[in-house]
Amino acid sequence: MNISTNQNQPAFSAKFVNNKAFQEVVKYAKESNQLQELDTALNRINNSNAGDILLIHGTLPGGVYSNFNMGKRSVQNLGAETPEKASFNGILELSKLGRAFRRLVGGDVVSCLKEENIIKKYSI
Protein backbone atom coordinates (compact mmCIF):
# COMPACT_ATOMS: atom_id res chain seq x y z
CA MET A 1 0.00 0.00 0.00
CA ASN A 2 1.31 3.45 -0.93
CA ILE A 3 0.53 6.29 1.39
CA SER A 4 0.92 9.72 -0.09
CA THR A 5 1.35 12.91 1.85
CA ASN A 6 0.04 16.28 0.90
CA GLN A 7 2.41 19.14 1.65
CA ASN A 8 -0.29 21.80 1.40
CA GLN A 9 -1.12 23.52 4.64
CA PRO A 10 -4.89 24.07 4.64
CA ALA A 11 -6.05 27.33 6.15
CA PHE A 12 -9.04 26.74 8.37
CA SER A 13 -11.39 29.67 8.67
CA ALA A 14 -14.89 30.67 9.68
CA LYS A 15 -17.52 29.48 7.23
CA PHE A 16 -21.30 29.34 7.23
CA VAL A 17 -23.11 26.03 7.04
CA ASN A 18 -24.89 25.85 3.68
CA ASN A 19 -28.48 25.46 4.84
CA LYS A 20 -31.85 26.90 3.82
CA ALA A 21 -31.43 30.00 6.01
CA PHE A 22 -28.05 30.87 4.47
CA GLN A 23 -29.40 30.34 0.96
CA GLU A 24 -32.34 32.65 1.76
CA VAL A 25 -29.90 35.37 2.85
CA VAL A 26 -27.98 35.05 -0.43
CA LYS A 27 -31.27 35.23 -2.34
CA TYR A 28 -32.29 38.32 -0.35
CA ALA A 29 -28.94 39.97 -1.12
CA LYS A 30 -29.39 39.27 -4.82
CA GLU A 31 -32.95 40.57 -4.92
CA SER A 32 -31.98 43.74 -3.04
CA ASN A 33 -28.82 44.31 -5.15
CA GLN A 34 -26.53 43.81 -2.15
CA LEU A 35 -24.50 40.78 -3.24
CA GLN A 36 -21.27 42.81 -3.19
CA GLU A 37 -21.86 43.87 0.43
CA LEU A 38 -22.64 40.28 1.41
CA ASP A 39 -19.54 38.97 -0.37
CA THR A 40 -17.33 41.55 1.34
CA ALA A 41 -18.79 40.72 4.75
CA LEU A 42 -18.44 36.96 4.25
CA ASN A 43 -14.85 37.43 3.06
CA ARG A 44 -13.95 39.31 6.27
CA ILE A 45 -15.58 36.60 8.39
CA ASN A 46 -13.89 33.86 6.34
CA ASN A 47 -10.45 35.35 7.02
CA SER A 48 -10.87 35.21 10.78
CA ASN A 49 -11.26 32.64 13.55
CA ALA A 50 -11.79 29.05 12.47
CA GLY A 51 -15.14 27.38 12.91
CA ASP A 52 -18.50 26.59 11.38
CA ILE A 53 -21.27 29.15 11.82
CA LEU A 54 -24.82 27.80 11.77
CA LEU A 55 -27.44 30.37 10.83
CA ILE A 56 -31.02 29.79 11.99
CA HIS A 57 -33.79 32.31 11.41
CA GLY A 58 -37.55 32.50 11.35
CA THR A 59 -40.66 34.16 12.68
CA LEU A 60 -42.27 33.77 16.09
CA PRO A 61 -45.47 35.36 17.39
CA GLY A 62 -43.26 37.99 19.04
CA GLY A 63 -41.42 38.87 15.83
CA VAL A 64 -38.48 37.91 13.66
CA TYR A 65 -35.39 36.16 14.99
CA SER A 66 -31.97 35.37 13.59
CA ASN A 67 -29.43 33.23 15.49
CA PHE A 68 -25.77 32.63 14.68
CA ASN A 69 -24.33 29.56 16.41
CA MET A 70 -20.71 28.42 16.65
CA GLY A 71 -20.22 25.41 18.86
CA LYS A 72 -21.91 26.19 22.18
CA ARG A 73 -21.89 29.95 21.60
CA SER A 74 -24.68 31.97 20.04
CA VAL A 75 -25.51 35.57 19.13
CA GLN A 76 -28.89 36.85 18.08
CA ASN A 77 -29.98 39.63 15.74
CA LEU A 78 -33.47 41.10 15.98
CA GLY A 79 -35.35 44.05 14.62
CA ALA A 80 -35.99 43.50 10.93
CA GLU A 81 -39.10 42.99 8.84
CA THR A 82 -38.09 39.54 7.54
CA PRO A 83 -35.81 36.75 8.81
CA GLU A 84 -33.62 37.11 5.70
CA LYS A 85 -33.06 40.81 6.31
CA ALA A 86 -32.34 40.20 10.01
CA SER A 87 -29.76 37.56 9.09
CA PHE A 88 -28.25 39.75 6.36
CA ASN A 89 -27.88 42.62 8.84
CA GLY A 90 -26.43 40.18 11.38
CA ILE A 91 -23.78 39.01 8.90
CA LEU A 92 -22.84 42.64 8.22
CA GLU A 93 -22.52 43.21 11.97
CA LEU A 94 -20.40 40.08 12.46
CA SER A 95 -18.11 41.19 9.62
CA LYS A 96 -17.08 44.23 11.65
CA LEU A 97 -15.29 41.67 13.87
CA GLY A 98 -16.43 43.59 16.92
CA ARG A 99 -18.15 42.61 20.15
CA ALA A 100 -20.76 40.34 18.51
CA PHE A 101 -18.11 38.36 16.61
CA ARG A 102 -15.87 38.03 19.69
CA ARG A 103 -18.86 36.78 21.68
CA LEU A 104 -19.62 34.22 18.95
CA VAL A 105 -16.06 32.87 18.76
CA GLY A 106 -15.48 33.14 22.49
CA GLY A 107 -12.44 35.39 22.50
CA ASP A 108 -10.25 37.65 20.47
CA VAL A 109 -10.31 37.83 16.70
CA VAL A 110 -7.55 35.78 15.08
CA SER A 111 -6.67 36.53 11.48
CA CYS A 112 -6.15 33.61 9.10
CA LEU A 113 -4.70 35.86 6.38
CA LYS A 114 -1.33 34.85 5.05
CA GLU A 115 0.89 36.70 2.60
CA GLU A 116 1.04 33.79 0.17
CA ASN A 117 -2.76 33.44 0.16
CA ILE A 118 -3.21 37.09 -0.81
CA ILE A 119 -0.67 36.78 -3.62
CA LYS A 120 -2.29 33.57 -4.89
CA LYS A 121 -5.82 34.96 -4.71
CA TYR A 122 -5.26 38.36 -6.30
CA SER A 123 -2.52 37.85 -8.87
CA ILE A 124 -2.06 35.83 -12.04
Tab-separated table of N, CA and C in Angstrom:
chain	number	residue	atom	x	y	z
A	1	MET	N	0.842	-1.165	0.000
A	1	MET	CA	0.000	0.000	0.000
A	1	MET	C	0.891	1.233	0.000
A	2	ASN	N	0.591	2.188	-0.895
A	2	ASN	CA	1.308	3.455	-0.930
A	2	ASN	C	0.497	4.509	-0.201
A	3	ILE	N	1.164	5.192	0.676
A	3	ILE	CA	0.528	6.289	1.391
A	3	ILE	C	1.178	7.570	0.921
A	4	SER	N	0.369	8.457	0.380
A	4	SER	CA	0.921	9.720	-0.089
A	4	SER	C	0.664	10.801	0.949
A	5	THR	N	1.522	11.789	0.957
A	5	THR	CA	1.345	12.913	1.852
A	5	THR	C	1.118	14.167	1.034
A	6	ASN	N	0.336	15.017	1.555
A	6	ASN	CA	0.037	16.285	0.899
A	6	ASN	C	0.767	17.378	1.664
A	7	GLN	N	1.614	18.120	0.994
A	7	GLN	CA	2.414	19.136	1.646
A	7	GLN	C	1.676	20.473	1.780
A	8	ASN	N	0.464	20.556	1.262
A	8	ASN	CA	-0.293	21.804	1.396
A	8	ASN	C	-0.729	21.976	2.840
A	9	GLN	N	-0.666	23.196	3.298
A	9	GLN	CA	-1.125	23.524	4.638
A	9	GLN	C	-2.491	24.181	4.521
A	10	PRO	N	-3.574	23.464	4.787
A	10	PRO	CA	-4.886	24.070	4.639
A	10	PRO	C	-5.093	25.185	5.666
A	11	ALA	N	-5.742	26.233	5.245
A	11	ALA	CA	-6.052	27.331	6.149
A	11	ALA	C	-7.494	27.171	6.596
A	12	PHE	N	-7.693	26.903	7.851
A	12	PHE	CA	-9.037	26.743	8.369
A	12	PHE	C	-9.558	28.118	8.746
A	13	SER	N	-10.825	28.358	8.433
A	13	SER	CA	-11.392	29.674	8.674
A	13	SER	C	-12.862	29.533	9.031
A	14	ALA	N	-13.475	30.662	9.348
A	14	ALA	CA	-14.895	30.667	9.685
A	14	ALA	C	-15.726	30.587	8.409
A	15	LYS	N	-16.638	29.655	8.385
A	15	LYS	CA	-17.516	29.481	7.228
A	15	LYS	C	-18.927	29.209	7.720
A	16	PHE	N	-19.901	29.600	6.907
A	16	PHE	CA	-21.295	29.341	7.225
A	16	PHE	C	-21.705	27.971	6.704
A	17	VAL	N	-22.528	27.293	7.468
A	17	VAL	CA	-23.106	26.028	7.036
A	17	VAL	C	-24.102	26.341	5.926
A	18	ASN	N	-24.015	25.616	4.825
A	18	ASN	CA	-24.889	25.852	3.679
A	18	ASN	C	-26.250	25.201	3.941
A	19	ASN	N	-27.134	25.963	4.568
A	19	ASN	CA	-28.478	25.463	4.842
A	19	ASN	C	-29.516	26.399	4.216
A	20	LYS	N	-30.782	26.123	4.435
A	20	LYS	CA	-31.853	26.904	3.820
A	20	LYS	C	-31.786	28.372	4.249
A	21	ALA	N	-31.494	28.628	5.515
A	21	ALA	CA	-31.433	30.002	6.007
A	21	ALA	C	-30.330	30.784	5.306
A	22	PHE	N	-29.155	30.186	5.144
A	22	PHE	CA	-28.050	30.872	4.474
A	22	PHE	C	-28.395	31.132	3.005
A	23	GLN	N	-29.004	30.163	2.358
A	23	GLN	CA	-29.399	30.343	0.963
A	23	GLN	C	-30.450	31.441	0.816
A	24	GLU	N	-31.348	31.578	1.794
A	24	GLU	CA	-32.338	32.647	1.760
A	24	GLU	C	-31.679	34.017	1.905
A	25	VAL	N	-30.624	34.107	2.704
A	25	VAL	CA	-29.903	35.371	2.852
A	25	VAL	C	-29.229	35.745	1.533
A	26	VAL	N	-28.621	34.776	0.865
A	26	VAL	CA	-27.983	35.049	-0.429
A	26	VAL	C	-29.037	35.498	-1.442
A	27	LYS	N	-30.182	34.842	-1.434
A	27	LYS	CA	-31.267	35.228	-2.343
A	27	LYS	C	-31.748	36.645	-2.030
A	28	TYR	N	-31.883	36.970	-0.750
A	28	TYR	CA	-32.291	38.320	-0.349
A	28	TYR	C	-31.265	39.354	-0.839
A	29	ALA	N	-29.991	39.047	-0.674
A	29	ALA	CA	-28.936	39.970	-1.116
A	29	ALA	C	-29.015	40.192	-2.622
A	30	LYS	N	-29.274	39.130	-3.369
A	30	LYS	CA	-29.386	39.267	-4.824
A	30	LYS	C	-30.581	40.128	-5.197
A	31	GLU	N	-31.724	39.843	-4.595
A	31	GLU	CA	-32.947	40.573	-4.918
A	31	GLU	C	-32.880	42.042	-4.522
A	32	SER	N	-32.086	42.358	-3.500
A	32	SER	CA	-31.975	43.745	-3.044
A	32	SER	C	-30.695	44.417	-3.558
A	33	ASN	N	-30.044	43.774	-4.542
A	33	ASN	CA	-28.816	44.308	-5.153
A	33	ASN	C	-27.722	44.601	-4.120
A	34	GLN	N	-27.528	43.649	-3.180
A	34	GLN	CA	-26.527	43.808	-2.145
A	34	GLN	C	-25.562	42.624	-2.092
A	35	LEU	N	-25.414	41.929	-3.217
A	35	LEU	CA	-24.499	40.781	-3.243
A	35	LEU	C	-23.063	41.191	-2.942
A	36	GLN	N	-22.640	42.348	-3.430
A	36	GLN	CA	-21.269	42.806	-3.188
A	36	GLN	C	-21.027	43.035	-1.692
A	37	GLU	N	-21.987	43.645	-1.008
A	37	GLU	CA	-21.860	43.869	0.430
A	37	GLU	C	-21.801	42.543	1.179
A	38	LEU	N	-22.643	41.592	0.771
A	38	LEU	CA	-22.638	40.278	1.412
A	38	LEU	C	-21.316	39.572	1.180
A	39	ASP	N	-20.811	39.610	-0.048
A	39	ASP	CA	-19.545	38.968	-0.367
A	39	ASP	C	-18.403	39.569	0.446
A	40	THR	N	-18.368	40.879	0.556
A	40	THR	CA	-17.327	41.553	1.339
A	40	THR	C	-17.404	41.141	2.803
A	41	ALA	N	-18.609	41.109	3.353
A	41	ALA	CA	-18.786	40.717	4.752
A	41	ALA	C	-18.371	39.272	4.984
A	42	LEU	N	-18.789	38.372	4.094
A	42	LEU	CA	-18.435	36.955	4.246
A	42	LEU	C	-16.935	36.745	4.104
A	43	ASN	N	-16.295	37.533	3.232
A	43	ASN	CA	-14.852	37.430	3.063
A	43	ASN	C	-14.124	37.827	4.342
A	44	ARG	N	-14.572	38.891	5.003
A	44	ARG	CA	-13.946	39.308	6.272
A	44	ARG	C	-14.125	38.237	7.331
A	45	ILE	N	-15.322	37.657	7.406
A	45	ILE	CA	-15.578	36.605	8.393
A	45	ILE	C	-14.736	35.376	8.074
A	46	ASN	N	-14.643	35.029	6.792
A	46	ASN	CA	-13.889	33.856	6.343
A	46	ASN	C	-12.415	33.958	6.707
A	47	ASN	N	-11.869	35.163	6.737
A	47	ASN	CA	-10.453	35.347	7.023
A	47	ASN	C	-10.164	35.532	8.503
A	48	SER	N	-11.089	35.097	9.342
A	48	SER	CA	-10.872	35.213	10.780
A	48	SER	C	-11.037	33.846	11.434
A	49	ASN	N	-11.258	33.854	12.721
A	49	ASN	CA	-11.261	32.645	13.545
A	49	ASN	C	-11.908	31.438	12.875
A	50	ALA	N	-11.299	30.293	13.067
A	50	ALA	CA	-11.787	29.051	12.466
A	50	ALA	C	-13.058	28.572	13.151
A	51	GLY	N	-13.934	27.981	12.363
A	51	GLY	CA	-15.140	27.380	12.907
A	51	GLY	C	-16.290	27.424	11.928
A	52	ASP	N	-17.304	26.633	12.204
A	52	ASP	CA	-18.503	26.586	11.382
A	52	ASP	C	-19.598	27.406	12.055
A	53	ILE	N	-20.197	28.309	11.301
A	53	ILE	CA	-21.270	29.147	11.821
A	53	ILE	C	-22.586	28.626	11.260
A	54	LEU	N	-23.495	28.281	12.156
A	54	LEU	CA	-24.815	27.799	11.771
A	54	LEU	C	-25.800	28.943	11.924
A	55	LEU	N	-26.460	29.293	10.845
A	55	LEU	CA	-27.445	30.367	10.828
A	55	LEU	C	-28.834	29.752	10.901
A	56	ILE	N	-29.625	30.233	11.838
A	56	ILE	CA	-31.015	29.787	11.989
A	56	ILE	C	-31.865	31.048	12.111
A	57	HIS	N	-32.909	31.160	11.280
A	57	HIS	CA	-33.791	32.309	11.413
A	57	HIS	C	-35.231	31.910	11.138
A	58	GLY	N	-36.135	32.775	11.559
A	58	GLY	CA	-37.546	32.496	11.351
A	58	GLY	C	-38.419	33.561	11.983
A	59	THR	N	-39.688	33.233	12.110
A	59	THR	CA	-40.661	34.159	12.677
A	59	THR	C	-41.387	33.488	13.829
A	60	LEU	N	-41.505	34.210	14.926
A	60	LEU	CA	-42.270	33.773	16.087
A	60	LEU	C	-43.417	34.757	16.290
A	61	PRO	N	-44.385	34.407	17.129
A	61	PRO	CA	-45.473	35.363	17.386
A	61	PRO	C	-44.959	36.727	17.878
A	62	GLY	N	-43.821	36.740	18.535
A	62	GLY	CA	-43.256	37.988	19.045
A	62	GLY	C	-42.446	38.758	18.023
A	63	GLY	N	-42.181	38.178	16.870
A	63	GLY	CA	-41.419	38.866	15.835
A	63	GLY	C	-40.422	37.963	15.145
A	64	VAL	N	-39.486	38.592	14.466
A	64	VAL	CA	-38.480	37.905	13.656
A	64	VAL	C	-37.249	37.625	14.504
A	65	TYR	N	-36.633	36.462	14.302
A	65	TYR	CA	-35.389	36.160	14.988
A	65	TYR	C	-34.345	35.662	14.000
A	66	SER	N	-33.089	35.839	14.375
A	66	SER	CA	-31.966	35.366	13.587
A	66	SER	C	-30.850	34.997	14.555
A	67	ASN	N	-30.469	33.721	14.570
A	67	ASN	CA	-29.430	33.228	15.486
A	67	ASN	C	-28.219	32.754	14.703
A	68	PHE	N	-27.038	33.103	15.223
A	68	PHE	CA	-25.772	32.633	14.681
A	68	PHE	C	-25.131	31.774	15.761
A	69	ASN	N	-24.868	30.506	15.441
A	69	ASN	CA	-24.328	29.559	16.407
A	69	ASN	C	-22.967	29.046	15.953
A	70	MET	N	-22.029	29.004	16.897
A	70	MET	CA	-20.714	28.425	16.649
A	70	MET	C	-20.368	27.592	17.876
A	71	GLY	N	-20.438	26.283	17.704
A	71	GLY	CA	-20.223	25.415	18.861
A	71	GLY	C	-21.330	25.644	19.877
A	72	LYS	N	-20.936	25.951	21.122
A	72	LYS	CA	-21.909	26.191	22.184
A	72	LYS	C	-22.247	27.670	22.338
A	73	ARG	N	-21.664	28.513	21.507
A	73	ARG	CA	-21.894	29.953	21.602
A	73	ARG	C	-22.929	30.405	20.571
A	74	SER	N	-23.640	31.473	20.923
A	74	SER	CA	-24.683	31.966	20.038
A	74	SER	C	-24.827	33.476	20.191
A	75	VAL	N	-25.115	34.160	19.099
A	75	VAL	CA	-25.507	35.566	19.134
A	75	VAL	C	-26.788	35.695	18.340
A	76	GLN	N	-27.581	36.688	18.702
A	76	GLN	CA	-28.895	36.849	18.083
A	76	GLN	C	-29.004	38.241	17.485
A	77	ASN	N	-29.717	38.348	16.376
A	77	ASN	CA	-29.984	39.627	15.738
A	77	ASN	C	-31.491	39.760	15.565
A	78	LEU	N	-32.027	40.858	16.041
A	78	LEU	CA	-33.466	41.103	15.983
A	78	LEU	C	-33.730	42.428	15.286
A	79	GLY	N	-34.972	42.728	15.071
A	79	GLY	CA	-35.354	44.051	14.621
A	79	GLY	C	-35.365	44.267	13.124
A	80	ALA	N	-35.841	43.323	12.374
A	80	ALA	CA	-35.989	43.500	10.927
A	80	ALA	C	-37.375	43.001	10.526
A	81	GLU	N	-37.767	43.361	9.310
A	81	GLU	CA	-39.102	42.985	8.842
A	81	GLU	C	-39.185	41.508	8.470
A	82	THR	N	-38.087	40.942	7.960
A	82	THR	CA	-38.087	39.543	7.539
A	82	THR	C	-36.888	38.823	8.157
A	83	PRO	N	-36.963	37.495	8.288
A	83	PRO	CA	-35.813	36.752	8.809
A	83	PRO	C	-34.568	36.921	7.937
A	84	GLU	N	-34.757	36.969	6.609
A	84	GLU	CA	-33.618	37.109	5.702
A	84	GLU	C	-32.900	38.433	5.917
A	85	LYS	N	-33.664	39.492	6.082
A	85	LYS	CA	-33.065	40.808	6.307
A	85	LYS	C	-32.371	40.862	7.665
A	86	ALA	N	-32.975	40.246	8.683
A	86	ALA	CA	-32.343	40.205	10.006
A	86	ALA	C	-31.014	39.462	9.943
A	87	SER	N	-30.986	38.344	9.224
A	87	SER	CA	-29.756	37.564	9.089
A	87	SER	C	-28.721	38.304	8.258
A	88	PHE	N	-29.154	38.958	7.190
A	88	PHE	CA	-28.245	39.752	6.364
A	88	PHE	C	-27.596	40.843	7.210
A	89	ASN	N	-28.412	41.572	7.966
A	89	ASN	CA	-27.876	42.618	8.839
A	89	ASN	C	-26.948	42.030	9.906
A	90	GLY	N	-27.286	40.841	10.400
A	90	GLY	CA	-26.427	40.177	11.381
A	90	GLY	C	-25.069	39.808	10.797
A	91	ILE	N	-25.047	39.339	9.560
A	91	ILE	CA	-23.780	39.012	8.899
A	91	ILE	C	-22.939	40.272	8.724
A	92	LEU	N	-23.576	41.381	8.337
A	92	LEU	CA	-22.842	42.643	8.215
A	92	LEU	C	-22.258	43.059	9.556
A	93	GLU	N	-23.018	42.865	10.632
A	93	GLU	CA	-22.525	43.209	11.975
A	93	GLU	C	-21.361	42.298	12.381
A	94	LEU	N	-21.492	41.008	12.128
A	94	LEU	CA	-20.403	40.083	12.455
A	94	LEU	C	-19.138	40.420	11.681
A	95	SER	N	-19.278	40.908	10.453
A	95	SER	CA	-18.115	41.191	9.618
A	95	SER	C	-17.287	42.359	10.136
A	96	LYS	N	-17.852	43.144	11.042
A	96	LYS	CA	-17.082	44.227	11.655
A	96	LYS	C	-16.068	43.681	12.654
A	97	LEU	N	-16.189	42.383	12.955
A	97	LEU	CA	-15.289	41.670	13.870
A	97	LEU	C	-15.216	42.366	15.230
A	98	GLY	N	-16.341	42.882	15.650
A	98	GLY	CA	-16.431	43.586	16.921
A	98	GLY	C	-16.929	42.685	18.037
A	99	ARG	N	-17.679	43.296	18.951
A	99	ARG	CA	-18.148	42.606	20.151
A	99	ARG	C	-18.980	41.368	19.823
A	100	ALA	N	-19.903	41.485	18.852
A	100	ALA	CA	-20.757	40.344	18.506
A	100	ALA	C	-19.931	39.170	17.997
A	101	PHE	N	-18.936	39.446	17.136
A	101	PHE	CA	-18.106	38.361	16.613
A	101	PHE	C	-17.261	37.740	17.721
A	102	ARG	N	-16.685	38.567	18.587
A	102	ARG	CA	-15.870	38.030	19.691
A	102	ARG	C	-16.712	37.177	20.629
A	103	ARG	N	-17.960	37.583	20.839
A	103	ARG	CA	-18.857	36.780	21.677
A	103	ARG	C	-19.157	35.439	21.001
A	104	LEU	N	-19.324	35.454	19.682
A	104	LEU	CA	-19.620	34.225	18.952
A	104	LEU	C	-18.445	33.251	18.975
A	105	VAL	N	-17.230	33.756	18.798
A	105	VAL	CA	-16.061	32.870	18.757
A	105	VAL	C	-15.472	32.622	20.136
A	106	GLY	N	-15.925	33.368	21.128
A	106	GLY	CA	-15.481	33.140	22.494
A	106	GLY	C	-14.108	33.690	22.806
A	107	GLY	N	-13.740	34.795	22.209
A	107	GLY	CA	-12.442	35.394	22.502
A	107	GLY	C	-12.049	36.413	21.462
A	108	ASP	N	-10.769	36.650	21.389
A	108	ASP	CA	-10.249	37.648	20.465
A	108	ASP	C	-10.298	37.164	19.029
A	109	VAL	N	-10.318	38.119	18.124
A	109	VAL	CA	-10.306	37.825	16.702
A	109	VAL	C	-8.899	37.398	16.299
A	110	VAL	N	-8.821	36.286	15.580
A	110	VAL	CA	-7.552	35.780	15.081
A	110	VAL	C	-7.612	35.782	13.561
A	111	SER	N	-6.677	36.454	12.936
A	111	SER	CA	-6.675	36.530	11.477
A	111	SER	C	-6.047	35.277	10.877
A	112	CYS	N	-6.669	34.765	9.834
A	112	CYS	CA	-6.151	33.612	9.099
A	112	CYS	C	-5.456	34.047	7.809
A	113	LEU	N	-5.341	35.353	7.608
A	113	LEU	CA	-4.704	35.857	6.385
A	113	LEU	C	-3.219	35.540	6.379
A	114	LYS	N	-2.753	35.114	5.237
A	114	LYS	CA	-1.333	34.846	5.048
A	114	LYS	C	-0.896	35.526	3.765
A	115	GLU	N	0.344	35.966	3.749
A	115	GLU	CA	0.887	36.696	2.600
A	115	GLU	C	0.754	35.888	1.315
A	116	GLU	N	1.089	34.603	1.377
A	116	GLU	CA	1.040	33.787	0.167
A	116	GLU	C	-0.387	33.589	-0.341
A	117	ASN	N	-1.365	33.571	0.585
A	117	ASN	CA	-2.759	33.436	0.160
A	117	ASN	C	-3.239	34.672	-0.582
A	118	ILE	N	-2.817	35.835	-0.145
A	118	ILE	CA	-3.213	37.087	-0.808
A	118	ILE	C	-2.604	37.129	-2.204
A	119	ILE	N	-1.334	36.778	-2.302
A	119	ILE	CA	-0.665	36.783	-3.622
A	119	ILE	C	-1.351	35.790	-4.545
A	120	LYS	N	-1.646	34.602	-4.052
A	120	LYS	CA	-2.286	33.574	-4.886
A	120	LYS	C	-3.690	33.976	-5.310
A	121	LYS	N	-4.430	34.614	-4.423
A	121	LYS	CA	-5.818	34.965	-4.708
A	121	LYS	C	-5.953	36.146	-5.656
A	122	TYR	N	-5.066	37.122	-5.548
A	122	TYR	CA	-5.258	38.357	-6.298
A	122	TYR	C	-4.253	38.622	-7.411
A	123	SER	N	-3.470	37.643	-7.754
A	123	SER	CA	-2.520	37.847	-8.874
A	123	SER	C	-2.598	36.678	-9.838
A	124	ILE	N	-2.053	36.899	-11.027
A	124	ILE	CA	-2.062	35.829	-12.039
A	124	ILE	C	-0.647	35.375	-12.307
